[in-house]
Short mmCIF file of C-alpha atoms in Angstrom, two decimals:
data_model
loop_
_atom_site.label_atom_id
_atom_site.label_comp_id
_atom_site.label_asym_id
_atom_site.label_seq_id
_atom_site.Cartn_x
_atom_site.Cartn_y
_atom_site.Cartn_z
CA MET A 181 -28.36 95.69 -46.99
CA ARG A 182 -25.07 97.32 -47.64
CA PHE A 183 -23.56 95.24 -44.97
CA VAL A 184 -24.71 91.99 -46.72
CA VAL A 185 -23.39 93.13 -49.95
CA ALA A 186 -20.12 93.95 -48.51
CA LEU A 187 -19.83 90.62 -46.80
CA ARG A 188 -20.81 88.74 -49.91
CA ARG A 189 -18.18 90.53 -51.99
CA ALA A 190 -15.59 90.31 -49.37
CA SER A 191 -12.52 88.21 -49.54
CA PRO A 192 -12.35 84.94 -47.56
CA GLN A 193 -10.02 86.68 -45.14
CA VAL A 194 -12.57 89.48 -44.55
CA LEU A 195 -15.18 86.87 -43.95
CA LEU A 196 -12.85 85.08 -41.57
CA LEU A 197 -12.27 88.26 -39.82
CA ALA A 198 -16.03 88.79 -39.50
CA LEU A 199 -16.31 85.30 -38.03
CA LEU A 200 -13.41 85.82 -35.62
CA ALA A 201 -14.83 89.08 -34.50
CA GLY A 202 -18.12 87.51 -33.87
CA CYS A 203 -16.53 84.64 -31.93
CA ALA A 204 -14.53 87.12 -29.79
CA GLY A 205 -17.82 88.71 -28.80
CA LEU A 206 -18.27 92.51 -28.95
CA PRO A 207 -18.98 94.25 -25.71
CA PRO A 208 -22.74 95.17 -25.68
CA THR A 209 -22.08 98.91 -25.78
CA ALA A 210 -19.99 98.60 -29.04
CA PRO A 211 -21.80 99.33 -32.17
CA VAL A 212 -22.38 96.20 -34.04
CA LEU A 213 -21.57 97.89 -37.25
CA ALA A 214 -18.38 100.06 -37.14
CA PRO A 215 -18.10 103.31 -39.23
CA ALA A 216 -18.99 102.13 -42.64
CA GLY A 217 -21.28 99.36 -41.65
CA LEU A 218 -18.39 96.95 -41.54
CA PRO A 219 -17.89 94.19 -38.92
CA GLY A 220 -15.11 93.99 -36.47
CA LYS A 221 -13.36 96.59 -34.31
CA VAL A 222 -11.31 99.45 -35.70
CA LEU A 223 -7.58 98.78 -34.95
CA THR A 224 -6.18 101.58 -32.89
CA VAL A 225 -2.52 100.36 -32.61
CA PHE A 226 -0.38 98.75 -35.31
CA ASN A 227 2.98 98.75 -37.00
CA MET A 228 3.76 98.46 -40.61
CA ASN A 229 7.04 97.78 -42.49
CA GLY A 230 7.37 97.98 -46.29
CA ARG A 231 8.17 99.92 -49.27
CA ILE A 232 6.63 103.15 -50.63
CA GLY A 233 6.62 104.55 -54.18
CA ALA A 234 4.91 107.90 -54.94
CA ARG A 235 4.59 109.18 -58.64
CA TYR A 236 3.38 112.49 -60.03
CA ASP A 237 4.29 114.49 -63.22
CA GLY A 238 7.12 112.04 -64.04
CA LYS A 239 8.60 112.89 -60.59
CA GLY A 240 8.33 110.95 -57.33
CA PHE A 241 9.75 109.12 -54.45
CA TYR A 242 10.72 105.58 -53.66
CA GLY A 243 12.06 104.00 -50.46
CA ASN A 244 11.40 101.90 -47.38
CA VAL A 245 8.67 102.98 -45.02
CA ARG A 246 8.03 102.25 -41.28
CA TRP A 247 4.74 103.23 -39.82
CA ARG A 248 3.53 103.13 -36.22
CA HIS A 249 -0.04 104.11 -35.57
CA ASP A 250 -1.76 104.31 -31.98
CA ALA A 251 -4.57 106.12 -30.42
CA ALA A 252 -2.31 109.20 -29.84
CA GLY A 253 -1.18 109.70 -33.47
CA ASP A 254 1.30 108.34 -35.94
CA GLU A 255 5.05 108.12 -36.69
CA VAL A 256 6.19 107.47 -40.21
CA TRP A 257 9.70 106.96 -41.39
CA LEU A 258 10.64 107.34 -45.07
CA LEU A 259 13.95 105.63 -45.68
CA SER A 260 16.40 104.80 -48.42
CA PRO A 261 16.70 101.26 -49.51
CA LEU A 262 19.96 101.09 -47.48
CA GLY A 263 18.01 102.22 -44.45
CA GLN A 264 18.96 106.01 -43.99
CA ALA A 265 16.03 108.16 -43.00
CA VAL A 266 15.01 110.73 -45.60
CA ALA A 267 12.07 112.19 -43.48
CA GLN A 268 10.33 111.45 -40.30
CA LEU A 269 6.59 112.46 -39.91
CA THR A 270 4.96 112.68 -36.55
CA ARG A 271 1.28 113.37 -35.96
CA ASP A 272 -0.32 113.96 -32.62
CA ALA A 273 -3.10 116.14 -31.30
CA GLY A 274 -1.08 119.33 -31.96
CA GLY A 275 -0.74 118.67 -35.64
CA VAL A 276 1.91 117.04 -37.81
CA ASP A 277 5.79 117.57 -37.83
CA LEU A 278 8.12 116.53 -40.53
CA LEU A 279 11.78 116.36 -39.99
CA THR A 280 14.14 116.06 -43.03
CA SER A 281 17.51 114.45 -43.33
CA ASP A 282 19.08 117.82 -43.11
CA GLN A 283 17.28 118.32 -39.74
CA ARG A 284 15.04 120.95 -40.94
CA ARG A 285 11.66 120.77 -39.08
CA PHE A 286 8.21 121.73 -40.69
CA HIS A 287 4.89 121.86 -39.02
CA ALA A 288 1.24 121.92 -40.19
CA ALA A 289 -2.24 121.09 -39.17
CA ASP A 290 -2.47 117.91 -41.26
CA ALA A 291 -0.20 115.41 -42.97
CA GLU A 292 -1.53 115.87 -46.52
CA THR A 293 -0.78 119.60 -46.69
CA LEU A 294 2.73 119.15 -45.05
CA THR A 295 3.83 116.34 -47.28
CA GLU A 296 2.64 118.12 -50.34
CA ASP A 297 4.61 121.36 -49.31
CA VAL A 298 7.79 119.65 -48.28
CA LEU A 299 8.05 116.31 -50.23
CA GLY A 300 5.89 117.43 -53.38
CA TRP A 301 3.24 114.65 -52.94
CA ARG A 302 0.46 114.02 -50.47
CA LEU A 303 0.53 111.35 -47.80
CA PRO A 304 -3.08 111.13 -46.48
CA LEU A 305 -2.00 109.70 -43.20
CA GLN A 306 -5.06 110.36 -41.22
CA GLY A 307 -7.31 108.39 -43.73
CA LEU A 308 -4.74 105.85 -44.39
CA ALA A 309 -5.09 104.34 -40.84
CA TYR A 310 -8.75 103.42 -41.69
CA TRP A 311 -8.38 102.78 -45.39
CA VAL A 312 -5.82 99.95 -44.85
CA GLN A 313 -8.46 98.26 -42.73
CA GLY A 314 -10.91 98.50 -45.60
CA ARG A 315 -12.83 101.17 -43.85
CA PRO A 316 -13.62 104.79 -44.79
CA ALA A 317 -12.37 107.31 -42.19
CA PRO A 318 -14.96 108.81 -39.98
CA GLY A 319 -16.61 112.07 -41.04
CA GLY A 320 -15.33 113.12 -44.44
CA GLY A 321 -16.13 112.99 -48.16
CA ALA A 322 -18.45 111.04 -50.33
CA GLU A 323 -17.55 107.33 -49.81
CA ALA A 324 -18.06 104.00 -51.77
CA ARG A 325 -16.80 100.55 -51.13
CA GLU A 326 -16.64 97.72 -53.57
CA ALA A 327 -14.84 94.48 -54.36
CA THR A 328 -12.40 94.55 -57.27
CA ALA A 329 -12.25 91.78 -59.94
CA ASP A 330 -9.08 90.17 -58.35
CA GLY A 331 -10.49 89.83 -54.76
CA GLY A 332 -9.33 93.20 -53.44
CA VAL A 333 -11.31 96.14 -52.09
CA ARG A 334 -11.70 99.57 -53.60
CA LEU A 335 -12.73 102.59 -51.56
CA ARG A 336 -13.50 106.23 -52.53
CA GLN A 337 -13.18 109.02 -50.05
CA ALA A 338 -12.15 112.72 -49.89
CA GLY A 339 -10.98 112.67 -53.57
CA TRP A 340 -8.92 109.52 -53.19
CA THR A 341 -9.37 106.18 -54.76
CA ILE A 342 -7.93 103.61 -52.54
CA GLU A 343 -7.22 99.90 -53.73
CA LEU A 344 -6.34 97.21 -51.26
CA ASP A 345 -5.19 93.73 -52.26
CA LYS A 346 -3.25 90.69 -51.08
CA PHE A 347 -4.97 90.34 -47.76
CA SER A 348 -3.64 88.21 -44.96
CA VAL A 349 -4.92 87.75 -41.40
CA VAL A 350 -2.69 89.25 -38.79
CA ASP A 351 -3.80 88.54 -35.11
CA GLY A 352 -7.47 88.24 -36.28
CA ALA A 353 -7.25 91.35 -38.49
CA SER A 354 -7.42 91.14 -42.16
CA LEU A 355 -4.85 93.60 -43.57
CA PRO A 356 -3.66 94.24 -47.20
CA GLY A 357 -0.09 93.48 -48.52
CA SER A 358 -0.70 95.96 -51.34
CA VAL A 359 -2.19 99.46 -51.09
CA SER A 360 -2.67 101.98 -53.94
CA LEU A 361 -3.84 105.58 -53.28
CA ARG A 362 -4.78 107.62 -56.25
CA ARG A 363 -5.92 111.29 -56.91
CA ASP A 364 -5.32 113.98 -59.44
CA GLY A 365 -2.40 112.45 -61.24
CA LEU A 366 -0.65 111.35 -58.01
CA GLU A 367 -0.32 107.58 -57.09
CA VAL A 368 1.21 106.35 -53.87
CA LYS A 369 1.79 102.68 -53.51
CA LEU A 370 2.63 100.53 -50.53
CA ALA A 371 4.10 97.11 -50.53
CA VAL A 372 3.79 95.73 -46.96
CA GLU A 373 6.17 93.31 -45.66
CA ARG A 374 5.01 93.14 -42.14
CA TRP A 375 1.96 94.12 -40.23
CA GLN A 376 2.12 94.07 -36.40
CA VAL A 377 -1.14 94.59 -34.45
CA GLY A 378 -1.02 95.87 -30.94
CA ARG A 379 2.07 97.01 -29.16
CA GLU A 380 5.53 95.62 -30.00
CA MET B 153 52.66 103.91 -0.47
CA LYS B 154 55.05 106.08 -2.27
CA ILE B 155 56.52 103.23 -4.25
CA THR B 156 53.10 102.21 -5.23
CA SER B 157 52.06 105.44 -6.61
CA THR B 158 55.37 105.88 -8.53
CA LEU B 159 54.94 102.48 -9.96
CA LEU B 160 51.45 103.32 -10.83
CA ARG B 161 52.60 106.57 -12.61
CA HIS B 162 55.16 104.71 -14.47
CA PHE B 163 52.63 102.14 -15.47
CA LEU B 164 50.25 104.74 -16.65
CA ALA B 165 52.99 106.58 -18.57
CA ALA B 166 54.00 103.37 -20.27
CA SER B 167 50.37 102.46 -21.05
CA CYS B 168 49.83 105.79 -22.70
CA CYS B 169 53.02 105.42 -24.75
CA LEU B 170 51.72 101.92 -25.79
CA CYS B 171 48.43 103.45 -26.61
CA LEU B 172 49.94 106.18 -28.65
CA LEU B 173 52.22 103.72 -30.45
CA GLY B 174 49.48 101.40 -31.09
CA ALA B 175 47.26 104.19 -32.47
CA SER B 176 49.92 105.45 -34.80
CA VAL B 177 50.72 101.96 -36.11
CA ALA B 178 46.96 101.23 -36.47
CA GLN B 179 46.38 104.48 -38.27
CA ALA B 180 48.92 103.78 -40.98
CA SER B 181 47.65 100.15 -41.07
CA SER B 182 43.93 100.88 -41.31
CA LEU B 183 44.10 103.70 -43.95
CA ASP B 184 46.53 101.48 -45.81
CA ARG B 185 43.99 98.68 -45.66
CA LEU B 186 41.29 100.78 -47.15
CA HIS B 187 43.51 102.13 -49.95
CA ARG B 188 45.02 98.74 -50.65
CA PHE B 189 41.39 97.27 -50.72
CA VAL B 190 40.34 100.12 -53.18
CA GLN B 191 43.36 99.68 -55.26
CA SER B 192 43.53 95.90 -55.52
CA THR B 193 39.85 95.31 -55.85
CA GLN B 194 38.61 96.18 -59.38
CA THR B 195 35.53 93.90 -58.97
CA GLY B 196 33.87 92.38 -55.99
CA LYS B 197 30.94 90.10 -55.08
CA SER B 198 29.58 89.27 -51.83
CA HIS B 199 26.40 88.16 -49.89
CA PHE B 200 25.17 90.90 -47.48
CA THR B 201 23.02 91.24 -44.59
CA GLN B 202 21.53 94.50 -43.64
CA LEU B 203 20.30 95.51 -40.20
CA VAL B 204 18.73 98.86 -39.47
CA LEU B 205 18.80 99.79 -35.80
CA ASP B 206 17.01 102.76 -34.39
CA LYS B 207 18.31 105.42 -31.99
CA LYS B 208 17.73 102.96 -29.12
CA LEU B 209 19.44 100.26 -31.10
CA ALA B 210 16.39 98.21 -31.51
CA THR B 211 16.46 96.40 -34.85
CA VAL B 212 13.77 97.83 -37.12
CA GLN B 213 14.59 96.18 -40.41
CA GLU B 214 16.40 93.22 -41.68
CA ALA B 215 17.20 92.73 -45.28
CA ASN B 216 19.73 90.62 -47.27
CA GLY B 217 20.90 89.93 -50.77
CA THR B 218 24.03 89.99 -52.96
CA LEU B 219 26.25 92.88 -53.94
CA GLU B 220 28.44 93.01 -57.02
CA PHE B 221 30.63 95.88 -58.13
CA SER B 222 32.96 96.95 -60.73
CA ARG B 223 35.07 100.07 -60.21
CA PRO B 224 34.43 102.90 -61.08
CA GLY B 225 30.77 103.54 -60.53
CA LYS B 226 29.25 100.18 -61.22
CA PHE B 227 27.41 98.18 -58.73
CA ARG B 228 24.36 96.03 -58.27
CA TRP B 229 22.55 95.40 -54.98
CA THR B 230 20.12 92.51 -55.46
CA TYR B 231 17.85 92.02 -52.54
CA GLU B 232 16.39 88.69 -51.71
CA LYS B 233 14.55 90.27 -48.74
CA PRO B 234 12.79 92.42 -49.55
CA GLN B 235 12.27 90.38 -52.64
CA GLY B 236 12.26 92.36 -55.79
CA GLN B 237 14.31 95.41 -54.66
CA LEU B 238 17.21 96.12 -56.97
CA ILE B 239 19.79 98.92 -57.18
CA VAL B 240 21.98 99.19 -60.36
CA GLY B 241 24.64 101.57 -60.88
CA ASP B 242 25.60 101.47 -64.54
CA GLY B 243 28.49 103.88 -64.46
CA GLU B 244 26.37 106.94 -65.40
CA LYS B 245 23.14 106.58 -63.73
CA VAL B 246 21.77 104.76 -60.56
CA TRP B 247 18.49 102.61 -61.22
CA VAL B 248 16.43 101.64 -58.31
CA TYR B 249 13.74 99.10 -59.12
CA ASP B 250 10.96 97.64 -57.08
CA ALA B 251 9.37 94.61 -58.83
CA GLU B 252 6.14 94.53 -56.62
CA LEU B 253 5.55 98.30 -56.94
CA LYS B 254 6.54 98.18 -60.58
CA GLN B 255 8.37 101.47 -60.05
CA VAL B 256 11.85 102.47 -61.36
CA THR B 257 13.67 105.55 -59.94
CA VAL B 258 16.61 106.75 -61.94
CA ARG B 259 19.17 109.42 -61.08
CA LYS B 260 22.48 110.66 -62.42
CA LEU B 261 25.42 108.78 -60.74
CA ASP B 262 27.27 111.85 -59.79
CA GLN B 263 24.16 113.26 -57.86
CA ALA B 264 23.41 109.83 -56.41
CA LEU B 265 26.98 108.49 -55.62
CA GLY B 266 29.13 111.40 -54.43
CA SER B 267 29.47 110.62 -50.76
CA THR B 268 27.44 107.55 -50.39
CA PRO B 269 28.54 103.97 -49.22
CA ALA B 270 28.47 103.05 -52.92
CA ALA B 271 31.27 105.52 -53.35
CA LEU B 272 33.48 103.99 -50.70
CA LEU B 273 32.96 100.57 -52.28
CA ALA B 274 32.67 101.40 -56.16
CA GLY B 275 33.87 104.88 -56.54
CA ARG B 276 37.23 106.11 -57.95
CA ASN B 277 40.36 106.11 -55.90
CA ASP B 278 39.70 109.63 -54.70
CA LEU B 279 38.01 108.85 -51.40
CA GLU B 280 39.61 111.84 -49.61
CA LYS B 281 37.81 114.23 -51.95
CA PHE B 282 34.47 113.21 -50.51
CA PHE B 283 35.28 111.92 -47.10
CA VAL B 284 37.40 112.84 -44.08
CA LEU B 285 39.08 109.48 -43.09
CA LYS B 286 40.09 108.60 -39.63
CA ASP B 287 41.53 105.58 -38.03
CA LEU B 288 39.82 104.00 -35.17
CA GLY B 289 42.31 101.13 -34.53
CA LYS B 290 41.57 97.65 -33.77
CA ARG B 291 38.38 96.46 -32.15
CA GLY B 292 37.90 92.83 -31.74
CA SER B 293 39.17 91.24 -34.72
CA LEU B 294 38.70 94.14 -37.05
CA GLU B 295 40.65 97.16 -38.07
CA TRP B 296 38.14 100.11 -38.16
CA LEU B 297 38.11 103.20 -40.21
CA GLU B 298 35.73 106.08 -40.00
CA ALA B 299 34.48 108.14 -43.02
CA THR B 300 32.82 111.46 -42.50
CA PRO B 301 31.22 112.89 -45.73
CA LYS B 302 32.32 116.48 -46.58
CA SER B 303 28.88 117.08 -48.01
CA LYS B 304 26.14 117.73 -45.58
CA GLU B 305 23.59 116.48 -48.13
CA SER B 306 24.87 112.88 -48.15
CA GLY B 307 22.22 111.83 -45.71
CA PHE B 308 24.95 110.20 -43.53
CA GLU B 309 26.45 111.51 -40.45
CA LEU B 310 29.44 108.96 -40.72
CA ILE B 311 30.42 105.57 -42.12
CA ARG B 312 32.52 103.09 -40.35
CA MET B 313 34.24 100.31 -42.15
CA GLY B 314 35.68 97.20 -40.48
CA PHE B 315 38.48 95.35 -42.15
CA LYS B 316 39.47 91.68 -41.65
CA GLY B 317 42.97 91.52 -43.16
CA ASP B 318 42.68 93.40 -46.38
CA LEU B 319 39.09 92.55 -46.93
CA LEU B 320 36.10 94.65 -46.10
CA ASP B 321 33.99 92.78 -43.51
CA VAL B 322 31.23 95.27 -42.13
CA MET B 323 30.04 98.68 -42.86
CA GLU B 324 28.09 100.69 -40.46
CA LEU B 325 26.24 103.76 -41.71
CA ARG B 326 24.81 106.32 -39.27
CA ASP B 327 22.22 108.67 -40.52
CA ASN B 328 21.39 112.23 -39.43
CA PHE B 329 18.65 110.97 -37.28
CA GLY B 330 20.94 108.62 -35.16
CA GLN B 331 19.85 105.53 -36.85
CA THR B 332 22.55 102.89 -37.99
CA THR B 333 22.63 100.49 -40.79
CA VAL B 334 24.92 97.59 -40.24
CA ILE B 335 25.91 95.87 -43.62
CA ARG B 336 28.05 92.62 -43.29
CA PHE B 337 29.80 91.02 -46.20
CA PRO B 338 30.43 87.37 -45.06
CA ASP B 339 32.05 86.17 -48.16
CA LEU B 340 33.53 89.01 -50.26
CA GLN B 341 35.30 87.66 -53.33
CA ARG B 342 38.00 90.01 -54.74
CA ASN B 343 38.20 90.45 -58.47
CA PRO B 344 35.68 87.75 -59.63
CA VAL B 345 34.84 87.86 -63.25
CA LEU B 346 31.51 89.56 -63.56
CA SER B 347 29.44 89.83 -66.80
CA PRO B 348 29.07 93.39 -68.12
CA ASP B 349 25.22 92.84 -68.14
CA ARG B 350 25.16 92.76 -64.30
CA PHE B 351 25.71 96.53 -64.54
CA THR B 352 23.02 97.49 -67.13
CA PHE B 353 19.39 98.12 -66.39
CA THR B 354 16.50 98.32 -68.76
CA PRO B 355 13.15 99.24 -67.13
CA PRO B 356 10.78 96.40 -67.57
CA LYS B 357 7.61 96.84 -69.59
CA GLY B 358 4.77 98.38 -67.52
CA ALA B 359 7.08 99.72 -64.93
CA ASP B 360 6.69 103.42 -64.09
CA VAL B 361 9.91 105.25 -64.55
CA ILE B 362 10.64 108.35 -62.38
CA GLY B 363 13.47 110.79 -62.72
CA GLU B 364 14.08 112.80 -59.65
#
C-alpha cells in the first residue's frame, strides 16, 4: 500500500526510474522492494559536484563540494569558490578522517560527530548516500516519506528532515538537483551541478 | 677525445653563464612586470576560466565568468558557471552569494583578503608584506612569478602568475592538499571605466546572511 502511495505521489522521473528498473529486470534474488519499499536498486557508486551551504546560529559555511561514494566508503572535499580545499573527509570501515587545510588530521567513528566537532556543523554523510536517492538509510530512526507540493520528496529520519527537489535522470537513476537537510536549527543545503553514476 | 671533453666543458660553462645571465635578467624583468602591472592597473576587467586539478592533475572542476577589480580591495567575480555564484569585495567586506542556495557569506576584507589571490590582483601595492616573491623566468611565451604566502593560514601553498608582456595572463594556485586551480584571463582590459555599483552588494530579500 505504501509502495503504491509513494508511486502515485512520485515525480515523473521517479516513475520513469521505476519503469526503467522494471525493464532492466531485477535478478530473482534481489528484493522487489528496496529498503523503504521503493523500487529500483540502491546506487552504491556515484560522484557528485556542486555547492554546499551550512547555516546555524547565524554562522555557517559556504563553498564548493565534491563527493565520491562507493561500497567502501566516501570521500568529500569542501572547497572555496576558487577551488582551494578547506577540508577533506574520508570514510571507510575504520571510521572517518577529516583533514583540514592546515593539514591537521582528526578521526572519529562517524561523520556527524566529526564534522560537528571540527567544522561546527553536522554533515550526516552515512544517511546522505541513501537520502539523495529518496530512500531512508537502513536501520535507524523513525522514518517518513512524502511528496512535497512542488513535486519534490520529503523524508524524515534520525532527527533530520530531508527535502529533495529538481530531479533529473542520470544513467537511469533519478537524482535531485537540490537537497536540504534540517535539524535543531541547522540547515545544510546542496546545489548539485553534476551527478555521475558508476565509476569515472 | 681530450679536445672533445674540453669543448664540452667550455660549452657547459658557457651554458651555465647564459643560464645565470638569463635568470638575472628575467628576475628583474618578471618582478618588474608584476610591479608595473600593479602600479599601472587601477581597474581591470576580464573573462576568466577556472580549472581545478587534483593531485593527479585530473580536472575535477571547470568554471568560468567575469572578473572586475578596482584597487585597493574592490573586486567582483561573477560566475556564469556555476551560475549564480558571486564574490564581491566592496573595500571593507567580502560577500559571497549563491543565488540557488539563497545564501550570503560575509567576512571582513582584512580577514578574507590578506594573502589570497584577490590580494595579488586587487590589493594595495605592498605585495611583499604578504608574499615572498620569486622569479621563475620565461617558460613558453610567458614570464612566470611565484608568490608564497607568509601566513600559514592563507589556504595556499603558492601562487604562480604568468605574464604576457605587462599583462597578467594566468594564475596557478596550489592549495595545501596539492590541488591546483588554473585561472586564465584571456582578455584582460587595463583601466576600464567600471561603475562603482559593481563593487557594492546588498543581500537580496529572502537570502540567509552568515557572518563567519
